[in-house]
């Protein structure tokens, strides 16, 4: 897939059709590239991406409290299944959304995506107000619907890459993904705060806690975010443009014959797969091991990872992504070792909260480094027509992280899960060093 352009630079024009195509757009030609269009596209898309991560993780922020409601009876296993569902649809839908940017254009894709996100926003706002637990299948369906927020990522990021030259893609994609990831920490921060007071005089729900009964208003987060989603639809439709692409289905799928597609998938599963998986299960881990009073701190993991991802883009542009991906793998292995140490040395009183939080925040930190570096590498390793597809594909597979980790913590011990992270991270670090970071590497990037 390549943007349509001529050999002689021509002024960029905007077509009058519904797509509002940027005819003659070529971001790598300074005489054609319009930075104002590129950056406005980035900020509108990023605003909508924040909302996407909010709805993707809204069930995960609400589920630990749902099981305490009077009239409800969620087991720990049922809660983990609900946490897993957004990851399942998020990963599956990314395989769809990775094909949409060249097919329908940025403007239509963003508008449609945000409209669809209103469905789970409204659904979760309504279902938590029910006095008795509804059919479990309804909760599963709403959790699956929340996965739309995870799915759109694989359309948003490749689409943004069409608007920026290669030299700026590390910074642009790092900013977009990093700020977008803040949606996780935003919803995890807002939910414990917002459920504590009445909004618009709407009745709350009674929850059973260790200190007795208390009233919560679980519909408040949805009521707060729905207006922002409406604004996102309006911004997407009125402000965005599309880059016309020559779509060749065979060329879209020839990325799978390139071994680096699979090696970079391996790397991104390490970084974003673990980031998304642990962000989705962090609240349950804290609640089960240390108590619900610590849920107010659950936002810190995603906050650290998102901040690092946003800030590391310029460093990756300067030093290359390969070396930072290697550093990320080693760092995540050491960090998981800290968590594992706290688990296996736990006494009768349970694991140390300090050791657990230190290790977890270290994992999120190094995952953020790797998330930034891998998105710098892919446009450098692959030609322009393939880079967007590779970004979409790797993001799709890594989006299964919440599903995988929810199932892992449901069926395996925490010691086994963090041991696997150590082994996998070291294997990824070795691959990164050999193919992308060492002097004379095959695809130094």
JSON list of N, CA and C in Angstrom, two decimals, residues 318-359:
[
{"chain": "A", "resi": 318, "resn": "UNK", "atom": "N", "xyz": [16.43, 9.17, 18.13]},
{"chain": "A", "resi": 318, "resn": "UNK", "atom": "CA", "xyz": [17.84, 9.56, 18.19]},
{"chain": "A", "resi": 318, "resn": "UNK", "atom": "C", "xyz": [18.79, 8.38, 18.19]},
{"chain": "A", "resi": 319, "resn": "UNK", "atom": "N", "xyz": [18.50, 7.36, 18.99]},
{"chain": "A", "resi": 319, "resn": "UNK", "atom": "CA", "xyz": [19.43, 6.24, 19.16]},
{"chain": "A", "resi": 319, "resn": "UNK", "atom": "C", "xyz": [19.01, 4.97, 18.44]},
{"chain": "A", "resi": 320, "resn": "UNK", "atom": "N", "xyz": [17.81, 4.96, 17.86]},
{"chain": "A", "resi": 320, "resn": "UNK", "atom": "CA", "xyz": [17.32, 3.75, 17.22]},
{"chain": "A", "resi": 320, "resn": "UNK", "atom": "C", "xyz": [16.47, 2.94, 18.19]},
{"chain": "A", "resi": 321, "resn": "UNK", "atom": "N", "xyz": [15.55, 2.15, 17.64]},
{"chain": "A", "resi": 321, "resn": "UNK", "atom": "CA", "xyz": [14.65, 1.38, 18.48]},
{"chain": "A", "resi": 321, "resn": "UNK", "atom": "C", "xyz": [15.21, 0.06, 18.96]},
{"chain": "A", "resi": 322, "resn": "UNK", "atom": "N", "xyz": [16.10, -0.57, 18.15]},
{"chain": "A", "resi": 322, "resn": "UNK", "atom": "CA", "xyz": [16.57, -1.91, 18.48]},
{"chain": "A", "resi": 322, "resn": "UNK", "atom": "C", "xyz": [17.23, -2.02, 19.84]},
{"chain": "A", "resi": 323, "resn": "UNK", "atom": "N", "xyz": [18.09, -1.07, 20.17]},
{"chain": "A", "resi": 323, "resn": "UNK", "atom": "CA", "xyz": [18.81, -1.14, 21.44]},
{"chain": "A", "resi": 323, "resn": "UNK", "atom": "C", "xyz": [17.85, -0.97, 22.61]},
{"chain": "A", "resi": 324, "resn": "UNK", "atom": "N", "xyz": [16.83, -0.12, 22.43]},
{"chain": "A", "resi": 324, "resn": "UNK", "atom": "CA", "xyz": [15.88, 0.07, 23.52]},
{"chain": "A", "resi": 324, "resn": "UNK", "atom": "C", "xyz": [14.96, -1.14, 23.69]},
{"chain": "A", "resi": 325, "resn": "UNK", "atom": "N", "xyz": [14.66, -1.84, 22.60]},
{"chain": "A", "resi": 325, "resn": "UNK", "atom": "CA", "xyz": [13.87, -3.07, 22.72]},
{"chain": "A", "resi": 325, "resn": "UNK", "atom": "C", "xyz": [14.66, -4.12, 23.50]},
{"chain": "A", "resi": 326, "resn": "UNK", "atom": "N", "xyz": [15.96, -4.18, 23.24]},
{"chain": "A", "resi": 326, "resn": "UNK", "atom": "CA", "xyz": [16.81, -5.09, 24.01]},
{"chain": "A", "resi": 326, "resn": "UNK", "atom": "C", "xyz": [16.81, -4.71, 25.49]},
{"chain": "A", "resi": 327, "resn": "UNK", "atom": "N", "xyz": [16.99, -3.43, 25.79]},
{"chain": "A", "resi": 327, "resn": "UNK", "atom": "CA", "xyz": [16.96, -2.96, 27.19]},
{"chain": "A", "resi": 327, "resn": "UNK", "atom": "C", "xyz": [15.62, -3.29, 27.83]},
{"chain": "A", "resi": 328, "resn": "UNK", "atom": "N", "xyz": [14.54, -3.12, 27.08]},
{"chain": "A", "resi": 328, "resn": "UNK", "atom": "CA", "xyz": [13.21, -3.43, 27.60]},
{"chain": "A", "resi": 328, "resn": "UNK", "atom": "C", "xyz": [13.09, -4.89, 28.01]},
{"chain": "A", "resi": 329, "resn": "UNK", "atom": "N", "xyz": [13.58, -5.81, 27.16]},
{"chain": "A", "resi": 329, "resn": "UNK", "atom": "CA", "xyz": [13.48, -7.22, 27.48]},
{"chain": "A", "resi": 329, "resn": "UNK", "atom": "C", "xyz": [14.24, -7.59, 28.73]},
{"chain": "A", "resi": 330, "resn": "UNK", "atom": "N", "xyz": [15.48, -7.10, 28.84]},
{"chain": "A", "resi": 330, "resn": "UNK", "atom": "CA", "xyz": [16.27, -7.39, 30.05]},
{"chain": "A", "resi": 330, "resn": "UNK", "atom": "C", "xyz": [15.60, -6.78, 31.28]},
{"chain": "A", "resi": 331, "resn": "UNK", "atom": "N", "xyz": [15.13, -5.53, 31.15]},
{"chain": "A", "resi": 331, "resn": "UNK", "atom": "CA", "xyz": [14.50, -4.86, 32.28]},
{"chain": "A", "resi": 331, "resn": "UNK", "atom": "C", "xyz": [13.24, -5.55, 32.74]},
{"chain": "A", "resi": 332, "resn": "UNK", "atom": "N", "xyz": [12.43, -6.04, 31.82]},
{"chain": "A", "resi": 332, "resn": "UNK", "atom": "CA", "xyz": [11.19, -6.72, 32.21]},
{"chain": "A", "resi": 332, "resn": "UNK", "atom": "C", "xyz": [11.48, -8.05, 32.89]},
{"chain": "A", "resi": 333, "resn": "UNK", "atom": "N", "xyz": [12.55, -8.73, 32.46]},
{"chain": "A", "resi": 333, "resn": "UNK", "atom": "CA", "xyz": [12.93, -9.98, 33.12]},
{"chain": "A", "resi": 333, "resn": "UNK", "atom": "C", "xyz": [13.35, -9.72, 34.56]},
{"chain": "A", "resi": 334, "resn": "UNK", "atom": "N", "xyz": [14.17, -8.70, 34.77]},
{"chain": "A", "resi": 334, "resn": "UNK", "atom": "CA", "xyz": [14.61, -8.35, 36.14]},
{"chain": "A", "resi": 334, "resn": "UNK", "atom": "C", "xyz": [13.41, -7.93, 36.98]},
{"chain": "A", "resi": 335, "resn": "UNK", "atom": "N", "xyz": [12.51, -7.15, 36.40]},
{"chain": "A", "resi": 335, "resn": "UNK", "atom": "CA", "xyz": [11.34, -6.65, 37.14]},
{"chain": "A", "resi": 335, "resn": "UNK", "atom": "C", "xyz": [10.42, -7.79, 37.56]},
{"chain": "A", "resi": 336, "resn": "UNK", "atom": "N", "xyz": [10.17, -8.73, 36.63]},
{"chain": "A", "resi": 336, "resn": "UNK", "atom": "CA", "xyz": [9.35, -9.88, 36.98]},
{"chain": "A", "resi": 336, "resn": "UNK", "atom": "C", "xyz": [10.02, -10.71, 38.06]},
{"chain": "A", "resi": 337, "resn": "UNK", "atom": "N", "xyz": [11.36, -10.73, 38.05]},
{"chain": "A", "resi": 337, "resn": "UNK", "atom": "CA", "xyz": [12.09, -11.43, 39.10]},
{"chain": "A", "resi": 337, "resn": "UNK", "atom": "C", "xyz": [11.86, -10.82, 40.47]},
{"chain": "A", "resi": 338, "resn": "UNK", "atom": "N", "xyz": [11.70, -9.49, 40.53]},
{"chain": "A", "resi": 338, "resn": "UNK", "atom": "CA", "xyz": [11.41, -8.83, 41.80]},
{"chain": "A", "resi": 338, "resn": "UNK", "atom": "C", "xyz": [10.05, -9.28, 42.33]},
{"chain": "A", "resi": 339, "resn": "UNK", "atom": "N", "xyz": [9.04, -9.30, 41.45]},
{"chain": "A", "resi": 339, "resn": "UNK", "atom": "CA", "xyz": [7.71, -9.74, 41.86]},
{"chain": "A", "resi": 339, "resn": "UNK", "atom": "C", "xyz": [7.75, -11.20, 42.31]},
{"chain": "A", "resi": 340, "resn": "UNK", "atom": "N", "xyz": [8.44, -12.03, 41.54]},
{"chain": "A", "resi": 340, "resn": "UNK", "atom": "CA", "xyz": [8.55, -13.45, 41.87]},
{"chain": "A", "resi": 340, "resn": "UNK", "atom": "C", "xyz": [9.23, -13.64, 43.23]},
{"chain": "A", "resi": 341, "resn": "UNK", "atom": "N", "xyz": [10.27, -12.87, 43.49]},
{"chain": "A", "resi": 341, "resn": "UNK", "atom": "CA", "xyz": [10.96, -12.94, 44.78]},
{"chain": "A", "resi": 341, "resn": "UNK", "atom": "C", "xyz": [10.00, -12.64, 45.92]},
{"chain": "A", "resi": 342, "resn": "UNK", "atom": "N", "xyz": [9.17, -11.63, 45.74]},
{"chain": "A", "resi": 342, "resn": "UNK", "atom": "CA", "xyz": [8.19, -11.30, 46.78]},
{"chain": "A", "resi": 342, "resn": "UNK", "atom": "C", "xyz": [7.17, -12.39, 47.00]},
{"chain": "A", "resi": 343, "resn": "UNK", "atom": "N", "xyz": [6.83, -13.12, 45.93]},
{"chain": "A", "resi": 343, "resn": "UNK", "atom": "CA", "xyz": [5.85, -14.20, 46.05]},
{"chain": "A", "resi": 343, "resn": "UNK", "atom": "C", "xyz": [6.42, -15.42, 46.76]},
{"chain": "A", "resi": 344, "resn": "UNK", "atom": "N", "xyz": [7.64, -15.81, 46.38]},
{"chain": "A", "resi": 344, "resn": "UNK", "atom": "CA", "xyz": [8.19, -17.06, 46.92]},
{"chain": "A", "resi": 344, "resn": "UNK", "atom": "C", "xyz": [8.76, -16.88, 48.32]},
{"chain": "A", "resi": 345, "resn": "UNK", "atom": "N", "xyz": [9.02, -15.64, 48.74]},
{"chain": "A", "resi": 345, "resn": "UNK", "atom": "CA", "xyz": [9.54, -15.40, 50.09]},
{"chain": "A", "resi": 345, "resn": "UNK", "atom": "C", "xyz": [8.44, -14.95, 51.04]},
{"chain": "A", "resi": 346, "resn": "UNK", "atom": "N", "xyz": [7.18, -14.98, 50.58]},
{"chain": "A", "resi": 346, "resn": "UNK", "atom": "CA", "xyz": [6.07, -14.51, 51.42]},
{"chain": "A", "resi": 346, "resn": "UNK", "atom": "C", "xyz": [5.93, -15.41, 52.65]},
{"chain": "A", "resi": 347, "resn": "UNK", "atom": "N", "xyz": [5.73, -14.79, 53.78]},
{"chain": "A", "resi": 347, "resn": "UNK", "atom": "CA", "xyz": [5.50, -15.53, 55.02]},
{"chain": "A", "resi": 347, "resn": "UNK", "atom": "C", "xyz": [4.02, -15.79, 55.24]},
{"chain": "A", "resi": 348, "resn": "UNK", "atom": "N", "xyz": [3.67, -16.06, 56.48]},
{"chain": "A", "resi": 348, "resn": "UNK", "atom": "CA", "xyz": [2.28, -16.36, 56.81]},
{"chain": "A", "resi": 348, "resn": "UNK", "atom": "C", "xyz": [1.36, -15.17, 56.55]},
{"chain": "A", "resi": 349, "resn": "UNK", "atom": "N", "xyz": [1.91, -13.96, 56.62]},
{"chain": "A", "resi": 349, "resn": "UNK", "atom": "CA", "xyz": [1.10, -12.77, 56.41]},
{"chain": "A", "resi": 349, "resn": "UNK", "atom": "C", "xyz": [0.92, -12.42, 54.94]},
{"chain": "A", "resi": 350, "resn": "UNK", "atom": "N", "xyz": [1.49, -13.21, 54.04]},
{"chain": "A", "resi": 350, "resn": "UNK", "atom": "CA", "xyz": [1.34, -12.96, 52.61]},
{"chain": "A", "resi": 350, "resn": "UNK", "atom": "C", "xyz": [2.50, -12.16, 52.06]},
{"chain": "A", "resi": 351, "resn": "UNK", "atom": "N", "xyz": [2.50, -11.93, 50.76]},
{"chain": "A", "resi": 351, "resn": "UNK", "atom": "CA", "xyz": [3.61, -11.21, 50.11]},
{"chain": "A", "resi": 351, "resn": "UNK", "atom": "C", "xyz": [3.67, -9.75, 50.56]},
{"chain": "A", "resi": 352, "resn": "UNK", "atom": "N", "xyz": [4.84, -9.16, 50.40]},
{"chain": "A", "resi": 352, "resn": "UNK", "atom": "CA", "xyz": [5.05, -7.77, 50.76]},
{"chain": "A", "resi": 352, "resn": "UNK", "atom": "C", "xyz": [4.43, -6.85, 49.71]},
{"chain": "A", "resi": 353, "resn": "UNK", "atom": "N", "xyz": [3.59, -5.91, 50.14]},
{"chain": "A", "resi": 353, "resn": "UNK", "atom": "CA", "xyz": [2.99, -4.96, 49.22]},
{"chain": "A", "resi": 353, "resn": "UNK", "atom": "C", "xyz": [4.06, -4.10, 48.57]},
{"chain": "A", "resi": 354, "resn": "UNK", "atom": "N", "xyz": [5.09, -3.72, 49.33]},
{"chain": "A", "resi": 354, "resn": "UNK", "atom": "CA", "xyz": [6.15, -2.87, 48.80]},
{"chain": "A", "resi": 354, "resn": "UNK", "atom": "C", "xyz": [6.92, -3.56, 47.69]},
{"chain": "A", "resi": 355, "resn": "UNK", "atom": "N", "xyz": [7.30, -4.82, 47.90]},
{"chain": "A", "resi": 355, "resn": "UNK", "atom": "CA", "xyz": [8.03, -5.56, 46.87]},
{"chain": "A", "resi": 355, "resn": "UNK", "atom": "C", "xyz": [7.16, -5.77, 45.65]},
{"chain": "A", "resi": 356, "resn": "UNK", "atom": "N", "xyz": [5.89, -6.12, 45.86]},
{"chain": "A", "resi": 356, "resn": "UNK", "atom": "CA", "xyz": [4.97, -6.36, 44.75]},
{"chain": "A", "resi": 356, "resn": "UNK", "atom": "C", "xyz": [4.81, -5.11, 43.91]},
{"chain": "A", "resi": 357, "resn": "UNK", "atom": "N", "xyz": [4.53, -3.97, 44.55]},
{"chain": "A", "resi": 357, "resn": "UNK", "atom": "CA", "xyz": [4.32, -2.74, 43.81]},
{"chain": "A", "resi": 357, "resn": "UNK", "atom": "C", "xyz": [5.59, -2.29, 43.09]},
{"chain": "A", "resi": 358, "resn": "UNK", "atom": "N", "xyz": [6.74, -2.45, 43.73]},
{"chain": "A", "resi": 358, "resn": "UNK", "atom": "CA", "xyz": [8.01, -2.07, 43.09]},
{"chain": "A", "resi": 358, "resn": "UNK", "atom": "C", "xyz": [8.23, -2.87, 41.82]},
{"chain": "A", "resi": 359, "resn": "UNK", "atom": "N", "xyz": [8.09, -4.19, 41.93]},
{"chain": "A", "resi": 359, "resn": "UNK", "atom": "CA", "xyz": [8.29, -5.05, 40.77]},
{"chain": "A", "resi": 359, "resn": "UNK", "atom": "C", "xyz": [7.30, -4.77, 39.66]}
]
